[in-house]
Short mmCIF file of C-alpha atoms and ligand atoms in Angstrom, two decimals:
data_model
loop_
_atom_site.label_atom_id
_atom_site.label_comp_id
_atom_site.label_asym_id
_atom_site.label_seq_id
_atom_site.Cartn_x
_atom_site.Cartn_y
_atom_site.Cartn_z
CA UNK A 1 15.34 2.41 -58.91
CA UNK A 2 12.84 4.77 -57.57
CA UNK A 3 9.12 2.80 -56.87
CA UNK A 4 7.35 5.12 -59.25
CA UNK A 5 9.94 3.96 -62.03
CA UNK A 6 8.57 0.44 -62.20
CA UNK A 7 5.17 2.03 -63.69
CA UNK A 8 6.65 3.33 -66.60
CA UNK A 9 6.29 1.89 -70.00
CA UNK A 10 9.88 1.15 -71.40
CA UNK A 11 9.60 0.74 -75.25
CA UNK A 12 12.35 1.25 -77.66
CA UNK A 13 11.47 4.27 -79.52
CA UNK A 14 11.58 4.42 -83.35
CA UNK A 15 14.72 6.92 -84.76
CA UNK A 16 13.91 9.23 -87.32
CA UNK A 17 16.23 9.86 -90.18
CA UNK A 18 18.05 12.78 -89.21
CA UNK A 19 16.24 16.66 -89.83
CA UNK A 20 19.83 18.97 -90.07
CA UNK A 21 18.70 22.48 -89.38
CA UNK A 22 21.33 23.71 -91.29
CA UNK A 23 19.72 24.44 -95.18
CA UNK A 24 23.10 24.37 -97.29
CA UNK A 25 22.87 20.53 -97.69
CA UNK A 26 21.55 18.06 -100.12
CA UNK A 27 19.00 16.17 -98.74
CA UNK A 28 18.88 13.01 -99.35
CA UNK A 29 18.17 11.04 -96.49
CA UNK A 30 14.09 11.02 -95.83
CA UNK A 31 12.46 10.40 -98.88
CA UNK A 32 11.01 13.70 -99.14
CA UNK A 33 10.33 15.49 -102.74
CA UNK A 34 12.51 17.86 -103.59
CA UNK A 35 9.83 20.07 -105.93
CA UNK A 36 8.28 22.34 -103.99
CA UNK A 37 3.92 21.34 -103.76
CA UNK A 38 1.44 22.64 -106.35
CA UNK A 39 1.18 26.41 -107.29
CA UNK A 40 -2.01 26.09 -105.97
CA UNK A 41 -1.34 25.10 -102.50
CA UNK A 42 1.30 27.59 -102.35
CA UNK A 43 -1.36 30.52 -103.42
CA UNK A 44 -3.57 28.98 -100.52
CA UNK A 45 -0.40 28.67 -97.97
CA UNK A 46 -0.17 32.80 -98.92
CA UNK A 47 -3.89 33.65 -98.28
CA UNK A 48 -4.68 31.39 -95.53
CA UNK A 49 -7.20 33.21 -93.23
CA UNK A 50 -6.71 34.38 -89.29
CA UNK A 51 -10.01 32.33 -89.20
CA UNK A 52 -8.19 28.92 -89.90
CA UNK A 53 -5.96 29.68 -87.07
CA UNK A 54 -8.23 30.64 -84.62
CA UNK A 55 -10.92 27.99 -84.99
CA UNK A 56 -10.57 24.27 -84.01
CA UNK A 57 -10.40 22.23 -87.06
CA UNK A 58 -13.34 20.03 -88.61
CA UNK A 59 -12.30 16.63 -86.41
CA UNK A 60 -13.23 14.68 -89.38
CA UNK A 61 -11.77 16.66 -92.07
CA UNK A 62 -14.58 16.46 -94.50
CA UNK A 63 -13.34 18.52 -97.27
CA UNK A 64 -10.28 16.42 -97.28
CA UNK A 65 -12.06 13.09 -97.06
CA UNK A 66 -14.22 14.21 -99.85
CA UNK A 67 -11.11 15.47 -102.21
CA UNK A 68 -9.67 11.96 -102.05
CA UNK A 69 -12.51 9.99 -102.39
CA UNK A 70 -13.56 11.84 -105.43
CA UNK A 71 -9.91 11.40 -106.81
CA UNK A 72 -10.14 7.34 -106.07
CA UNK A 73 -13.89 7.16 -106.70
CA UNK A 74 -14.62 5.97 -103.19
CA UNK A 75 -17.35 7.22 -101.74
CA UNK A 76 -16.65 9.43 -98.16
CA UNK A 77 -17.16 6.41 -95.64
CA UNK A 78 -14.22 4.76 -97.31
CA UNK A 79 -11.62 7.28 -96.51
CA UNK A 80 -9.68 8.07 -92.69
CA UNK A 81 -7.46 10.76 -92.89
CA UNK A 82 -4.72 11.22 -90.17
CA UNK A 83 -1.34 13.52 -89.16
CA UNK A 84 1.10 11.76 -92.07
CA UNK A 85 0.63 8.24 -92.31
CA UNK A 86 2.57 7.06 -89.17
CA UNK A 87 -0.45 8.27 -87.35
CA UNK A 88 -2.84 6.66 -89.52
CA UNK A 89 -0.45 3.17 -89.27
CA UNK A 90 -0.31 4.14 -86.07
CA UNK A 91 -4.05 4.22 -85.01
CA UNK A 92 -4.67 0.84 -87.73
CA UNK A 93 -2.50 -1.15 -85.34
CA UNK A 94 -4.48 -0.16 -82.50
CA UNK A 95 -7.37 -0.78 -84.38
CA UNK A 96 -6.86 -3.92 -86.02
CA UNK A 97 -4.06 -6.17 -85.03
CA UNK A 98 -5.46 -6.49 -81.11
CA UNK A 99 -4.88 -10.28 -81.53
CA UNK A 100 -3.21 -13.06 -79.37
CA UNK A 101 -1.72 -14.46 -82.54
CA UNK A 102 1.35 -12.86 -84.56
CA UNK A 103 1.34 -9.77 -86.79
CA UNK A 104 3.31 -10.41 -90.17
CA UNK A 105 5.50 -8.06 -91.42
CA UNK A 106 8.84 -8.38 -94.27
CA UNK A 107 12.19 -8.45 -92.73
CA UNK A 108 13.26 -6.03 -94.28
CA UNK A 109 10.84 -3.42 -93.81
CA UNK A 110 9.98 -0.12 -92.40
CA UNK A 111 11.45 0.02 -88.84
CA UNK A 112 8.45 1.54 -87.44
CA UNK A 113 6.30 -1.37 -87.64
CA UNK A 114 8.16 -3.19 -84.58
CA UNK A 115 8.41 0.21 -82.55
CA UNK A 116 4.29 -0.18 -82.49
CA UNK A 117 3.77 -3.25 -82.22
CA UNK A 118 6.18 -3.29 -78.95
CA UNK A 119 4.01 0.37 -77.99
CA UNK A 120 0.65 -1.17 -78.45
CA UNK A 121 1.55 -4.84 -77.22
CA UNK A 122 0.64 -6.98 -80.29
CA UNK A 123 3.47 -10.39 -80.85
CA UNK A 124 4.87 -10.19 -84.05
CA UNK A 125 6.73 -12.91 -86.32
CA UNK A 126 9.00 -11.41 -89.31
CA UNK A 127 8.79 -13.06 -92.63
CA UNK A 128 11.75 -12.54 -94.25
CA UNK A 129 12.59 -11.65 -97.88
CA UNK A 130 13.94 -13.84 -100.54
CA UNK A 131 17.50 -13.07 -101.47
CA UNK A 132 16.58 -10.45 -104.31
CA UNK A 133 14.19 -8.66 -101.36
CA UNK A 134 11.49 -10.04 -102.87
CA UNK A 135 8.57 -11.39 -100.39
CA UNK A 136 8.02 -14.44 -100.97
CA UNK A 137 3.65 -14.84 -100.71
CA UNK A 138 3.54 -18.76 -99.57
CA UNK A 139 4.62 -17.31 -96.32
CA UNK A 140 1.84 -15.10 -95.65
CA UNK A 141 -0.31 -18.37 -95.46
CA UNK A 142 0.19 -19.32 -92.08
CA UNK A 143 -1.92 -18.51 -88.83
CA UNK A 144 -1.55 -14.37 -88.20
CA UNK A 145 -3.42 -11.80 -86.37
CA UNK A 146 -2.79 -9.53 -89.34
CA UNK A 147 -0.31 -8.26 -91.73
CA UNK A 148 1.57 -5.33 -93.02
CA UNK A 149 3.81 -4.85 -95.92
CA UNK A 150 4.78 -1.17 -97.40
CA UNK A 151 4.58 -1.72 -101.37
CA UNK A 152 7.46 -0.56 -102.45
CA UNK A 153 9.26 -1.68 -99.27
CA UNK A 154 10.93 0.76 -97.74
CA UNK A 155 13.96 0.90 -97.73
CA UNK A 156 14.90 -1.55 -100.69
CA UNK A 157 11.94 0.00 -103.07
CA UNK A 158 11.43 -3.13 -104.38
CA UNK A 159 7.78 -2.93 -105.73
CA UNK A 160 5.56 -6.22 -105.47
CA UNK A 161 3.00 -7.25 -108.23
CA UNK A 162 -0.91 -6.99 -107.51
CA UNK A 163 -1.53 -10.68 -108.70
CA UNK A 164 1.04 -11.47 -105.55
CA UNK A 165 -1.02 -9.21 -103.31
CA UNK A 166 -4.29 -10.83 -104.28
CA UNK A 167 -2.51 -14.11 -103.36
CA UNK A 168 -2.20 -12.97 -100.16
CA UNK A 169 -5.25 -11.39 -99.29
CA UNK A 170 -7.12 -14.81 -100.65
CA UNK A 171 -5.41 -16.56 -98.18
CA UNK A 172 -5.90 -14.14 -95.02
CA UNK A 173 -9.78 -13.44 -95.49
CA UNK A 174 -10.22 -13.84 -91.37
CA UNK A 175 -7.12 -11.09 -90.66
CA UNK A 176 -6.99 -7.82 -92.15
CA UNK A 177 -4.26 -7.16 -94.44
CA UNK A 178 -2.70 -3.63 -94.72
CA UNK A 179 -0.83 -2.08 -97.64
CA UNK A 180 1.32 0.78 -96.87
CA UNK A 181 1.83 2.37 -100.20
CA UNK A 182 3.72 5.48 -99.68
CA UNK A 183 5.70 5.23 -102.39
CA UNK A 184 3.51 3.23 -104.62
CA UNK A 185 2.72 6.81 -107.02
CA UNK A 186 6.36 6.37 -108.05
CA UNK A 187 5.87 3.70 -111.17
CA UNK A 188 3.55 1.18 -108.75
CA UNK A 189 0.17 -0.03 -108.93
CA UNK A 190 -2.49 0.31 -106.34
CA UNK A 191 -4.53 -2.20 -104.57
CA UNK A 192 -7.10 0.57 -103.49
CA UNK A 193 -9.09 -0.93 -106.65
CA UNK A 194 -9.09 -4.32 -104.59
CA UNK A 195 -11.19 -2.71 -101.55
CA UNK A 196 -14.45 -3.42 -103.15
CA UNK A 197 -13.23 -7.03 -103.38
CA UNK A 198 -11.51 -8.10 -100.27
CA UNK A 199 -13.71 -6.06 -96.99
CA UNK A 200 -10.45 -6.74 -94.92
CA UNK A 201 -7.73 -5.10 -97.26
CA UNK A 202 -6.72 -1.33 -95.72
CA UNK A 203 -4.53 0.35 -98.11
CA UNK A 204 -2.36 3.50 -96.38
CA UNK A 205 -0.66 6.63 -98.58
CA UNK A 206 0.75 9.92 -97.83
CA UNK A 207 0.96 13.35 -99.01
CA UNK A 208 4.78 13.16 -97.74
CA UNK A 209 6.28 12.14 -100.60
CA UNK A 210 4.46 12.06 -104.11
CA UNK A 211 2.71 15.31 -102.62
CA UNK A 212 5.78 17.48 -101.55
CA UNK A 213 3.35 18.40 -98.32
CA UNK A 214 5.84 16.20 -95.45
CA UNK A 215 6.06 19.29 -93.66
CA UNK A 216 1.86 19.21 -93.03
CA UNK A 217 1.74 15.30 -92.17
CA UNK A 218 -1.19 14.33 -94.06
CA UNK A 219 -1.93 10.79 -94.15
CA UNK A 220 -5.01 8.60 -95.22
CA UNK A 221 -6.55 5.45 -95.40
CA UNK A 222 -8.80 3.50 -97.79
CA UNK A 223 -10.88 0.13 -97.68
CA UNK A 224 -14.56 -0.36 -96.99
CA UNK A 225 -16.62 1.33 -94.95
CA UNK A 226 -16.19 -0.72 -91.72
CA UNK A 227 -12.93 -0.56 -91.41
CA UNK A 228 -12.90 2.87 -91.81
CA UNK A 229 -15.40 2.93 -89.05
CA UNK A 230 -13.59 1.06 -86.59
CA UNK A 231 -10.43 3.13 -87.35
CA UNK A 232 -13.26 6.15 -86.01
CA UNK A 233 -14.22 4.90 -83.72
CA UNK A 234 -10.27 4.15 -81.86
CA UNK A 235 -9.41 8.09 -83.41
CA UNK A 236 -12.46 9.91 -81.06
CA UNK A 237 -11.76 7.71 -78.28
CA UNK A 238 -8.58 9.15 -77.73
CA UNK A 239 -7.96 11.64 -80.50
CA UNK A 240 -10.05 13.96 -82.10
CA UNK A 241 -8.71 17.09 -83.41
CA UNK A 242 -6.51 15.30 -85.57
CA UNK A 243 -5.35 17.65 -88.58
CA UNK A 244 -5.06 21.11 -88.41
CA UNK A 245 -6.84 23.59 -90.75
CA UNK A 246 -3.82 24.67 -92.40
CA UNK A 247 -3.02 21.13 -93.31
CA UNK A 248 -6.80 20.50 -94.65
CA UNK A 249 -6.46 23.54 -96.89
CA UNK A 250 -3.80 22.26 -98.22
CA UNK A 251 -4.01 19.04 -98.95
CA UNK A 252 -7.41 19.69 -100.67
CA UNK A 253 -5.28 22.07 -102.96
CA UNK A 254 -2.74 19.22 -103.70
CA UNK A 255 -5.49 16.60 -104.25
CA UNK A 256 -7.04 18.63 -106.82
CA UNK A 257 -4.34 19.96 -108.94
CA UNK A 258 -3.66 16.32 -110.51
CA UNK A 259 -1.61 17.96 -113.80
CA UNK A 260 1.02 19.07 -111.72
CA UNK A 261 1.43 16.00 -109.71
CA UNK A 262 2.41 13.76 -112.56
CA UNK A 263 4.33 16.55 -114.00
CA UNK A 264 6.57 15.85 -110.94
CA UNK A 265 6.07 12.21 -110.59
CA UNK A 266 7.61 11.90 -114.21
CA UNK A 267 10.20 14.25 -113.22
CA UNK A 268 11.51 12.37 -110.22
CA UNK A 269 11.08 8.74 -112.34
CA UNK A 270 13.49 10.02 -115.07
CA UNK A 271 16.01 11.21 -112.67
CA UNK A 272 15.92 7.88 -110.53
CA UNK A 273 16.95 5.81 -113.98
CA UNK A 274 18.97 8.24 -115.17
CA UNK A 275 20.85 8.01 -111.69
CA UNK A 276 20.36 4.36 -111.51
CA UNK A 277 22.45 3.65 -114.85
CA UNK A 278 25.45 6.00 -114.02
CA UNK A 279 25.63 4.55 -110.65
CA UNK A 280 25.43 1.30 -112.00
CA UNK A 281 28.73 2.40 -114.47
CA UNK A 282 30.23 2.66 -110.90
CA UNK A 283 29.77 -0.71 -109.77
CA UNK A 284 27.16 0.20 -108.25
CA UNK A 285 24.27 -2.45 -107.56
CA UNK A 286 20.65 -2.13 -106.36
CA UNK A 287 17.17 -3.85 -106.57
CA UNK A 288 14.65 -2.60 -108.83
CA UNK A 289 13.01 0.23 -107.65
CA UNK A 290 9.58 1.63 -108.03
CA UNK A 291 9.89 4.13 -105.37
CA UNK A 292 11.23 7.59 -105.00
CA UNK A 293 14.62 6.95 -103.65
CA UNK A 294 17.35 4.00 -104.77
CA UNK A 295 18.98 1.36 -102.33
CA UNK A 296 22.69 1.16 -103.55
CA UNK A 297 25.34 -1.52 -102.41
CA UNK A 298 28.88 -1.20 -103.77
CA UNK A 299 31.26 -4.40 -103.51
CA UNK A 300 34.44 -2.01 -102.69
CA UNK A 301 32.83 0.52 -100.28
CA UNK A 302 31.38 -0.27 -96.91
CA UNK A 303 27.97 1.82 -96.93
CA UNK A 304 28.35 3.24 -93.31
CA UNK A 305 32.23 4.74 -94.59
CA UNK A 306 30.39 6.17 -97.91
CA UNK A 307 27.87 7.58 -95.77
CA UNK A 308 30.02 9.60 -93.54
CA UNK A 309 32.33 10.76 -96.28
CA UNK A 310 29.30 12.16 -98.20
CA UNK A 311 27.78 13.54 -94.74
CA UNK A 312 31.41 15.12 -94.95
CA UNK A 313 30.27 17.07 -98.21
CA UNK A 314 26.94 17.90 -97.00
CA UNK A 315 25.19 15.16 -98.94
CA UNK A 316 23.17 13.23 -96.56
CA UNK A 317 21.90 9.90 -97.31
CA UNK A 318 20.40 6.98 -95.01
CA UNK A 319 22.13 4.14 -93.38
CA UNK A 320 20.37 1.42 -92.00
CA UNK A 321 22.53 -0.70 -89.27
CA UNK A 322 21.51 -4.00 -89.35
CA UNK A 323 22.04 -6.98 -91.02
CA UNK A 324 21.07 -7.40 -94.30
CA UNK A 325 21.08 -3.88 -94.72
CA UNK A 326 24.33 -2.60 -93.64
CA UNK A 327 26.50 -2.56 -96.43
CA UNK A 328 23.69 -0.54 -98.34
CA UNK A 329 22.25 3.35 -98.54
CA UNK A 330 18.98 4.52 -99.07
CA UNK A 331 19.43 7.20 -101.15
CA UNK A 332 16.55 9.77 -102.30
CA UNK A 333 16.04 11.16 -105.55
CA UNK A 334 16.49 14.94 -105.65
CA UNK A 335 16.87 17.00 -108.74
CA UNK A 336 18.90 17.04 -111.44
CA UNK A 337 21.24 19.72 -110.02
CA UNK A 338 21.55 17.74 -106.36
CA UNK A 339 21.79 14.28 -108.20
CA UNK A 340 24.76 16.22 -110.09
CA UNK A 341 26.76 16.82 -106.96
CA UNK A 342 25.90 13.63 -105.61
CA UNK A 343 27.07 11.66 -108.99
CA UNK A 344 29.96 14.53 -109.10
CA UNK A 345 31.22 13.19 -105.40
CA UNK A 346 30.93 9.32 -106.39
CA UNK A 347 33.22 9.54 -109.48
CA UNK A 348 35.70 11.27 -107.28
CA UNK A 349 35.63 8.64 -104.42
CA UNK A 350 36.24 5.96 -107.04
CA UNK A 351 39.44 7.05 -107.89
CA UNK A 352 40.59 7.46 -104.23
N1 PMP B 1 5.40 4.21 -94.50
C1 PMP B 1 6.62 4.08 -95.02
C2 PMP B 1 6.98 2.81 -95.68
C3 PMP B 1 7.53 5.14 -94.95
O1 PMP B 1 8.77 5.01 -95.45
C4 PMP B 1 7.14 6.35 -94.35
C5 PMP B 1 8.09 7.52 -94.29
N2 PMP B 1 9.01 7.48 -93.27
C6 PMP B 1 5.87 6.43 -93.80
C7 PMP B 1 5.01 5.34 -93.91
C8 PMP B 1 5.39 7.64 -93.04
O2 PMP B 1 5.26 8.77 -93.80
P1 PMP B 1 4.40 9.99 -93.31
O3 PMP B 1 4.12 9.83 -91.83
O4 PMP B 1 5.23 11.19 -93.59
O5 PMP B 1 3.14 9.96 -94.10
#
């Protein structure tokens, strides 16, 4: 080992599910939406000005703060906006959880929270889930430097109750609790109407998925106004020109157009039960989800074989290897015609 290699930082990194560049395939693997984004946004997409290209971006990306915080009736000092909501997670762990004692996450959860918690040296303790992937709240009461929980989980979309999430914050008033609810437009409910309640609650969304706009990254945050201070105050110390125009433009476009967003929320529910039963006429088996994608176990397929025979087909879905996971997929809800072919491919590999 060369001397210079002793000063580098070894972390293990965080692996994305796969981006095929190939376009004949149906995706199903990242939880993105398969509807293309508002009309609107696509008009502004066409007649986007050499202007928002050449100039540097607004660093705090006012129009955007003020879009959502009109849409949740926040005022403008209660809103951070970030590059998708891994860099707003991202720059809340370096904000927040700087503590000698443990973070708290789910085990299961999203496999990016230990990846940053390594990154940004903070100890973490997993909590794990009841049997039906269910957390279970009493264990959120012990000593923490902070905790995180996506709600829906990812990947089991298993949706917790805001009465639960009260719980927890009542007991964790001296650590700040943050909800990552990227999924939560799906059939969920909130806790952004907690923030005026509970000054140490940060609640985290995305335009990634409910928004169709993952190809923009446009993340944001929402609690009170200190927090969203001290999140500020970490972004300009390292950080500025977060966002780009383009992504500004646009996500003010999908903020606004509110009609056509449920229009495709409903759209994506209805396919996720109607997918959910005939699966389930398979022997199928999942936990309830609330989110946009399912997570399926079958008793006479091993998930990582299913995977790779649907990869096969050019249907690609999400394995996770590890152990309470791995005999399930994460599968995404597409459209009808996709969820055809995918439905089309499981009734075939039944009768094999
Ligand atoms: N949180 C959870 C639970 C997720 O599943 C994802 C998507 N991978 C994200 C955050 C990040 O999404 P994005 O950076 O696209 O906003």
């Amino acid at each position: 080992m060369r001397t210079w290699e002793k000063n580098i930082r070894k972390v293990t990194p965080y692996v994305p599910g796969e981006q095929p560049r190939r376009d004949n395939i149906i995706k199903l693997n990242t939880n993105e939406n398969p509807y293309p984004p508002s009309p609107e946004v696509r008009q502004a997409a066409k007649s986007m000005s050499t202007r928002a290209m050449r100039l540097y971006p607004d660093p705090a990306a006012s129009d955007l703060v003020e879009a959502l915080a009109y849409r949740y009736h926040l005022s403008n000092d209660q809103v951070f906006v970030g590059v998708g909501s891994d860099d707003v997670l991202a720059m809340a762990f370096l904000t927040f959880f700087n503590s000698d004692r443990p973070l708290l996450f789910p085990d299961v959860t999203y496999s990016f929270y230990p990846v940053w918690a390594e990154l940004f040296r903070i100890p973490f303790e997993t909590v794990p889930l009841n049997e039906k992937f269910r957390l279970v709240k009493e264990d959120y009461a012990r000593e923490n430097g902070g905790i995180i929980f996506p709600n829906p989980n990812a990947p089991t979309g298993v949706y917790e109750p805001l009465q639960d999430i009260r719980w927890i914050l009542q007991h964790n008033r001296d650590s700040v609790v943050i909800v990552d609810e990227a999924y939560i437009d799906f059939g969920g409910k909130s806790a952004v109407k907690l923030i005026d309640e509970f000054e140490n609650l940060l609640v985290v969304q995305t335009f990634s998925k409910s928004r169709s706009l993952a190809g923009m990254r446009i993340g944001y945050a929402m609690g009170n106004a200190r927090l969203i201070r001290y999140l500020n105050d970490v972004k300009y110390s390292f950080n500025s020109y977060t966002m780009s125009r383009a992504a500004i433009i646009l996500g003010v476009e999908a903020v606004n157009d509110e009609a056509y967003f449920r229009e495709s929320l409903d759209k994506i529910i209805t396919t996720r039960e109607r997918v959910k039963e005939e699966m389930r006429e398979l022997g199928f088996d999942f936990p309830d989800s609330k989110a946009n994608f399912l997570f399926a176990t079958h008793p006479d397929y091993p998930a990582r074989e299913l995977q790779a025979a649907l990869k096969e087909e050019g249907i690609y879905v999400r394995y996770f290897d590890a152990p309470r996971t791995d005999n399930y997929l994460r599968i995404t809800i597409g459209t009808d015609e996709e969820m055809n072919v995918f439905l089309g491919f499981l009734r075939k590999y039944r009768k094999k």
